[in-house]
XYZ file of N, CA and C in Angstrom:
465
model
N -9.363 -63.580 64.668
C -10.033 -62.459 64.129
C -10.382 -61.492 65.254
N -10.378 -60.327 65.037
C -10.643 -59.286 66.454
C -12.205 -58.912 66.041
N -12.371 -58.370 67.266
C -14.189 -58.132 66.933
C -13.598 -56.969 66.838
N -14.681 -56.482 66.112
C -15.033 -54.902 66.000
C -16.455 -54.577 66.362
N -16.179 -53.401 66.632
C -17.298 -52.929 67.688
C -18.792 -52.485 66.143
N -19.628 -53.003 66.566
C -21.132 -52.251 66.117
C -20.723 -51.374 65.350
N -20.601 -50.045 66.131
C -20.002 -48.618 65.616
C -19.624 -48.244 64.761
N -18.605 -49.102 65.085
C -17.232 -48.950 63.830
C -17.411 -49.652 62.499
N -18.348 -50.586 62.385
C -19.310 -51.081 61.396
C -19.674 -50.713 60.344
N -20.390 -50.021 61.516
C -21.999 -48.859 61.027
C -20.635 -47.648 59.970
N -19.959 -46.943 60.974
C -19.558 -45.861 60.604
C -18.656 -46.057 58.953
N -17.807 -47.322 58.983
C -17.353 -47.425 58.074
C -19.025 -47.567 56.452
N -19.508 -48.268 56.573
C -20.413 -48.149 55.694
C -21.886 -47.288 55.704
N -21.649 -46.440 56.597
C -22.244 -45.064 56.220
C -21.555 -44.246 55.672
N -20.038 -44.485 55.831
C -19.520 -43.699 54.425
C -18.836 -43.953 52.999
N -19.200 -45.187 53.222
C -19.528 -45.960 51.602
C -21.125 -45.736 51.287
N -21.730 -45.916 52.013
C -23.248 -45.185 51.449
C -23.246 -44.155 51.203
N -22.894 -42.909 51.465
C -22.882 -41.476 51.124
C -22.506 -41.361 50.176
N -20.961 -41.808 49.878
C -20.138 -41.875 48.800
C -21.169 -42.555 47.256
N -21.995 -43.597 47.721
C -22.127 -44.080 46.223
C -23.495 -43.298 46.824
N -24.501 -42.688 47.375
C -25.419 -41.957 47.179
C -25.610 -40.160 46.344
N -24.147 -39.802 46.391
C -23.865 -38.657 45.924
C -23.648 -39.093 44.391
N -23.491 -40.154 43.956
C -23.513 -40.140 42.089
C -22.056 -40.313 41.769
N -22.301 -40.522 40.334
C -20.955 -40.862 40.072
C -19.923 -39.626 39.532
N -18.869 -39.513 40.334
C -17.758 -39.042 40.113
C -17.214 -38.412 38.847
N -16.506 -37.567 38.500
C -15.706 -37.125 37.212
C -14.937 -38.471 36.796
N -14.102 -38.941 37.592
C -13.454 -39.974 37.752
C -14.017 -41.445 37.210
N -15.138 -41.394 38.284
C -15.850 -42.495 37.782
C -16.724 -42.459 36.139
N -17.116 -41.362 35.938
C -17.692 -41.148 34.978
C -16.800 -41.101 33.436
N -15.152 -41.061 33.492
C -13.730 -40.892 32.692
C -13.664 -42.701 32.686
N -13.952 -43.278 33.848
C -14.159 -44.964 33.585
C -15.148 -45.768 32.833
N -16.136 -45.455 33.554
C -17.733 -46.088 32.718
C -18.034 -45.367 31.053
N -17.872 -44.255 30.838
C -18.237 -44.010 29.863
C -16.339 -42.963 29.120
N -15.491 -43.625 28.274
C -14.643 -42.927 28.092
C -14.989 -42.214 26.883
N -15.705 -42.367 26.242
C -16.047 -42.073 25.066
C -16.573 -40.176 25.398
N -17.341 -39.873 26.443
C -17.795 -38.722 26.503
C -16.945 -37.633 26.973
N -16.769 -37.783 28.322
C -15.744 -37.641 29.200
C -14.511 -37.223 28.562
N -13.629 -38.158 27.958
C -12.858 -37.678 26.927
C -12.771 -36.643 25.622
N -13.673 -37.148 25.185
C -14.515 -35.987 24.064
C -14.192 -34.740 24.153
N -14.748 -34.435 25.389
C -14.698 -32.828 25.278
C -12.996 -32.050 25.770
N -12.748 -32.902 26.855
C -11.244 -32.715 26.498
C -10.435 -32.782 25.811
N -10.726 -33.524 24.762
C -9.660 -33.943 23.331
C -10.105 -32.078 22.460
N -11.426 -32.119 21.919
C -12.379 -30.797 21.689
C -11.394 -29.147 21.883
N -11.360 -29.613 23.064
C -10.422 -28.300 24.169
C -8.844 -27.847 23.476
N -8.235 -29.345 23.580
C -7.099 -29.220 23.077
C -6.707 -29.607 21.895
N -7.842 -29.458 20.541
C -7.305 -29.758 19.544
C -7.735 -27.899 19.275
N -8.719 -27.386 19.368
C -8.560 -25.875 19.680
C -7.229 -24.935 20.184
N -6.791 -25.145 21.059
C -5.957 -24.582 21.719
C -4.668 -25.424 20.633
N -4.494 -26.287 20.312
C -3.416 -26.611 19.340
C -3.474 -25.950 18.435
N -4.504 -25.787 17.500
C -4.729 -25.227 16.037
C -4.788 -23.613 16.280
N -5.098 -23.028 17.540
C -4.919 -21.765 17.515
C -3.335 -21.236 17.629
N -2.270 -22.042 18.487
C -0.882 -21.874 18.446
C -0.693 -22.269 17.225
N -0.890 -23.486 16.454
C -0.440 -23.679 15.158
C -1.003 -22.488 14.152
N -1.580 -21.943 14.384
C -2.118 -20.585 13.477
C -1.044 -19.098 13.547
N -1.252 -19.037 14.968
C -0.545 -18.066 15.356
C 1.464 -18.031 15.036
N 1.518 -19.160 14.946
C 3.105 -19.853 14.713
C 2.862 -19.482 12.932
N 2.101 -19.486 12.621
C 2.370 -19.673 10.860
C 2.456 -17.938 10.501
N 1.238 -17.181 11.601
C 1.334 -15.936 11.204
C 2.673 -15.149 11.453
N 3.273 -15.300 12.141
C 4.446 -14.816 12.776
C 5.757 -15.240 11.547
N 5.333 -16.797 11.346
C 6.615 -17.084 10.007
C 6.067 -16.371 8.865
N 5.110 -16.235 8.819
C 4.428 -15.418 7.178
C 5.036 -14.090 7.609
N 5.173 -13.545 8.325
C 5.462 -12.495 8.318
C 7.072 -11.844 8.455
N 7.590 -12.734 9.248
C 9.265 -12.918 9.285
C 9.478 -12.680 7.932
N 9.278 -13.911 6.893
C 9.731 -14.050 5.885
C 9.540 -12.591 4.778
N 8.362 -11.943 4.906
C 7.567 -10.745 4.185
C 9.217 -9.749 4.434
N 9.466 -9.408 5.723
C 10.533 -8.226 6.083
C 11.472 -8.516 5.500
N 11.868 -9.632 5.407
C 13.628 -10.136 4.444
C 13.476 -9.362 3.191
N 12.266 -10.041 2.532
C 12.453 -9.410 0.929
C 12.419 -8.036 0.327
N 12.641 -7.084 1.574
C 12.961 -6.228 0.959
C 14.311 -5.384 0.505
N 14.628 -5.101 -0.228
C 16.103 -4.888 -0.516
C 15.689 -2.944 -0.845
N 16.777 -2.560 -0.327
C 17.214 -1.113 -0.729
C 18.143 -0.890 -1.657
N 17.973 0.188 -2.413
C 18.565 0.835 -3.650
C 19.850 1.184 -3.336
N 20.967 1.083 -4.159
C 21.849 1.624 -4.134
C 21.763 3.163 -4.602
N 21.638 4.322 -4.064
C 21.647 5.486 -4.860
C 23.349 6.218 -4.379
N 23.714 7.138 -5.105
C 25.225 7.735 -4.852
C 25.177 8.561 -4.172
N 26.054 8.805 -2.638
C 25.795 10.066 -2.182
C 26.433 11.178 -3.077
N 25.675 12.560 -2.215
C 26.527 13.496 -3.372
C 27.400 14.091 -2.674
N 28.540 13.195 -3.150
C 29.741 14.310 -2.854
C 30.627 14.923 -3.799
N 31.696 15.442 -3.106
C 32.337 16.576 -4.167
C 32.747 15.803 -5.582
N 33.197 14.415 -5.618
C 33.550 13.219 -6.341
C 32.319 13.717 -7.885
N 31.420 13.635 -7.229
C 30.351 13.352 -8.185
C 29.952 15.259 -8.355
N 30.157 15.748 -7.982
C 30.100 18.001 -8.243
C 30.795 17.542 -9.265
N 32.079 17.114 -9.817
C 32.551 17.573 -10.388
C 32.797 16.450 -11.896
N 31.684 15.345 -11.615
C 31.649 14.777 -12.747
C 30.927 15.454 -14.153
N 31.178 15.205 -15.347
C 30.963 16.252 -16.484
C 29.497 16.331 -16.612
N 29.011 17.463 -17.085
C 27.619 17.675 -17.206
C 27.084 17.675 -18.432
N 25.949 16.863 -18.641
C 25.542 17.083 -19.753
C 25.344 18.391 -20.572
N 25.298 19.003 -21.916
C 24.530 20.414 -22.046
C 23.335 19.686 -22.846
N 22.670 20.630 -22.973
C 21.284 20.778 -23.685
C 21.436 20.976 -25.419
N 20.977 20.510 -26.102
C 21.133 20.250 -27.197
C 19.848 21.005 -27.908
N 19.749 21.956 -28.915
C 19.331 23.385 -29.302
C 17.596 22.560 -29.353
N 17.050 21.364 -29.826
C 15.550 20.570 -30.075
C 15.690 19.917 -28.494
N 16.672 19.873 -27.921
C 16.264 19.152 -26.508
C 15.873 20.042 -25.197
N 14.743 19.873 -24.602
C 14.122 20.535 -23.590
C 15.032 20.632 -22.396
N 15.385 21.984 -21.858
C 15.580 22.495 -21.187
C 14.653 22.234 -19.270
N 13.507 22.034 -19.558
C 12.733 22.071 -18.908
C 11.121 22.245 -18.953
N 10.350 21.743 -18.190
C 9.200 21.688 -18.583
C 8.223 22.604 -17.466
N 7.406 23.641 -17.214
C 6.776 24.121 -16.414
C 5.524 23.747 -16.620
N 5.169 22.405 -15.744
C 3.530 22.102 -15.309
C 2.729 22.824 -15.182
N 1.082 22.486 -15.699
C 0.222 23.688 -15.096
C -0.481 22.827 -15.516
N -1.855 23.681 -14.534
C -3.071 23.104 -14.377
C -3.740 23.177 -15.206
N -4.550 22.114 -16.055
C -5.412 22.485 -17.254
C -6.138 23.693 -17.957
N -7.027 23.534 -16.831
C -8.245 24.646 -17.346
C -7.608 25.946 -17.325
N -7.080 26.228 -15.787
C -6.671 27.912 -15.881
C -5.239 27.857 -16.469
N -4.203 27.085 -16.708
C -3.067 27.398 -17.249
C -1.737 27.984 -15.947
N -2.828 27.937 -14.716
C -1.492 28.322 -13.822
C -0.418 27.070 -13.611
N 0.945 27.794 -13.757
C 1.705 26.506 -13.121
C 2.343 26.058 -11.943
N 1.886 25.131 -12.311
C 1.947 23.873 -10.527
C 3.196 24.199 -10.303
N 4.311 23.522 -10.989
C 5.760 23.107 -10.455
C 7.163 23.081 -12.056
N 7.971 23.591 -11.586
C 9.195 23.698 -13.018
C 9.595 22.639 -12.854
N 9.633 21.790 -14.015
C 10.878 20.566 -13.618
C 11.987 21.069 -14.486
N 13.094 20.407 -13.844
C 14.202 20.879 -14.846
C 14.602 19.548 -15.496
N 15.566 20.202 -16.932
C 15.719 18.449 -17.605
C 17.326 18.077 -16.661
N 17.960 17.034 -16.987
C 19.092 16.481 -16.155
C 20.318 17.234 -17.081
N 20.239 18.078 -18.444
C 21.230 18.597 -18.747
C 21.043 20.421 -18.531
N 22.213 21.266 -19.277
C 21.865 22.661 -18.758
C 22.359 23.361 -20.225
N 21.904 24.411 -19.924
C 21.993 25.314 -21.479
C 23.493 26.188 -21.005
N 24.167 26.255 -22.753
C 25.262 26.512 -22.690
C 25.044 28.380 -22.135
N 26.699 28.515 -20.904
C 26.383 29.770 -20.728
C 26.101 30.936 -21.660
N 26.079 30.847 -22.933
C 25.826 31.696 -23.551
C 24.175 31.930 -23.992
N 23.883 30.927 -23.521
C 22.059 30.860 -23.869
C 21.588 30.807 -22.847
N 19.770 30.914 -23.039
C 19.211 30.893 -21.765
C 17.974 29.705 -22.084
N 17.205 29.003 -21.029
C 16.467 28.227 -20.879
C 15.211 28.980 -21.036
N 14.548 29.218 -22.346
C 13.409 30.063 -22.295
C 12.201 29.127 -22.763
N 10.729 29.849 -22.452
C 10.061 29.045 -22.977
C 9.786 29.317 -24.427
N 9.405 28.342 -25.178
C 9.644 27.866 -26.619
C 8.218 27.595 -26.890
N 7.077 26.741 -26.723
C 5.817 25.692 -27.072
C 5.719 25.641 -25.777
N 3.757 25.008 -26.246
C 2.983 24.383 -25.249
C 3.124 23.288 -25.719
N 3.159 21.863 -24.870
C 2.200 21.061 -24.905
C 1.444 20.167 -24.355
N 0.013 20.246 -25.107
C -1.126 19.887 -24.584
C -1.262 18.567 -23.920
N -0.093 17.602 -24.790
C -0.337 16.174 -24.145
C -0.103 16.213 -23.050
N 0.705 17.132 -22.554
C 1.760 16.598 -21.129
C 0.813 17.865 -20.097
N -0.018 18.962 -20.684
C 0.053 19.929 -19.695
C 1.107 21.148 -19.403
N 1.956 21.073 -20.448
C 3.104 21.753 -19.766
C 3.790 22.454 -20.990
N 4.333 24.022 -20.640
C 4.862 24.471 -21.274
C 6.339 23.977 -21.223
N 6.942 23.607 -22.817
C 8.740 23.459 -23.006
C 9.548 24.351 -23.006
N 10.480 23.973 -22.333
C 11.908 25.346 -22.677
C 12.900 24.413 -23.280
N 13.553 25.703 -23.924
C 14.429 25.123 -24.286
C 15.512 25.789 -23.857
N 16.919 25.742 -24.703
C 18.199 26.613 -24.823
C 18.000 27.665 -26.138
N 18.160 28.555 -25.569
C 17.843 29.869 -27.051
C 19.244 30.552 -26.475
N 19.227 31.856 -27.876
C 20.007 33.122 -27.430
C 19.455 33.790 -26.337
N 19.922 34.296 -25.424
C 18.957 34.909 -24.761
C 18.854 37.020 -25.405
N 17.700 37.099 -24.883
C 17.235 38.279 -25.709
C 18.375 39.434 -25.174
N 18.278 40.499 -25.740
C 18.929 41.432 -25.853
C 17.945 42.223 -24.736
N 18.108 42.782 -23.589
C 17.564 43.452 -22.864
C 17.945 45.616 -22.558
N 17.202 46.383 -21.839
C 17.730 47.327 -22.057
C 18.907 47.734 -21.030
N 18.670 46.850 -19.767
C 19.981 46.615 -19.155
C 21.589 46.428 -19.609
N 21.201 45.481 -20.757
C 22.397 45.023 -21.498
C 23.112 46.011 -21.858
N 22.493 46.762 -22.758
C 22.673 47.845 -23.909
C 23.651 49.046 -23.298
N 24.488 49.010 -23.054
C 25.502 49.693 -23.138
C 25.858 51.446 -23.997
N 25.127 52.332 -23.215
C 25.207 53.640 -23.815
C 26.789 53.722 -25.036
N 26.411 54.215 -26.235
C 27.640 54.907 -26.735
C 27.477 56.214 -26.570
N 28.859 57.020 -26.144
C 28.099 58.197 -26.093
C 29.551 58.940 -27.402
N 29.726 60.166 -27.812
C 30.934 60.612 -28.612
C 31.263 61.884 -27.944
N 32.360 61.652 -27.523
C 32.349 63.231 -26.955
C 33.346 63.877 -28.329
């Protein structure tokens, strides 16, 4: 066996005394008691799990939302479709309707109907009505004006 010096004694267990005079450790404290120690780390990361598992669901809820939408087929207009046949207007079928505002009777906006009055007639207004707000046109003769009227003269 070799001697060892006094010193070297002393020195080795003055720093095993320090060591267990400073308390017990994270380490030591994850040994003696696992129950606590653990706890709050489990705590930590069942948080931080359930917040990615949240955030993962919002992102698929929302993926899925953008798919379902589908766009309309509408026709462009080209010359194909200028020259498909047009409806006419039929002498009881509205021509068009000019909106207006209740009380004063001014009007908002003309809609037109999807057919057209034969060239020999004109789209005039005809009735109010009250249900809709809106004065009807229809297809009439159109009036005889003094433009029209054509001097005879006899020489």
């Amino acid at each position: 066996m070799t001697a060892e010096s006094f010193e070297t004694i002393m020195r080795r267990n003055n720093t095993t005394l320090v060591a267990a005079q400073e308390g017990p450790t994270m380490m030591d404290a994850a040994i003696s008691r696992p129950g606590k120690a653990s706890c709050k780390y489990n705590k930590n990361a069942m948080l931080i799990l359930a917040f990615f598992a949240m955030v993962c669901l919002c992102l698929l809820s929302n993926a899925g939302a953008a798919v379902a939408h589908q766009r309309r087929a509408i026709a462009p207009a080209t010359a194909e479709n200028a020259t498909a046949p047009v409806k006419e207007c039929h002498q009881n079928n509205p021509c068009g309707w000019a909106i207006y505002v209740p009380f004063t009777r001014r009007i908002d906006y003309f809609m037109k109907n999807t057919c057209i009055c034969n060239p020999n007639l004109a789209c005039l207004k005809t009735d109010d009505d009250l249900s809709v707000n809106a004065y009807v046109y229809r297809c009439k003769p159109r009036p005889v004006t003094t433009t029209e009227i054509t001097p005879t003269t006899d020489i």
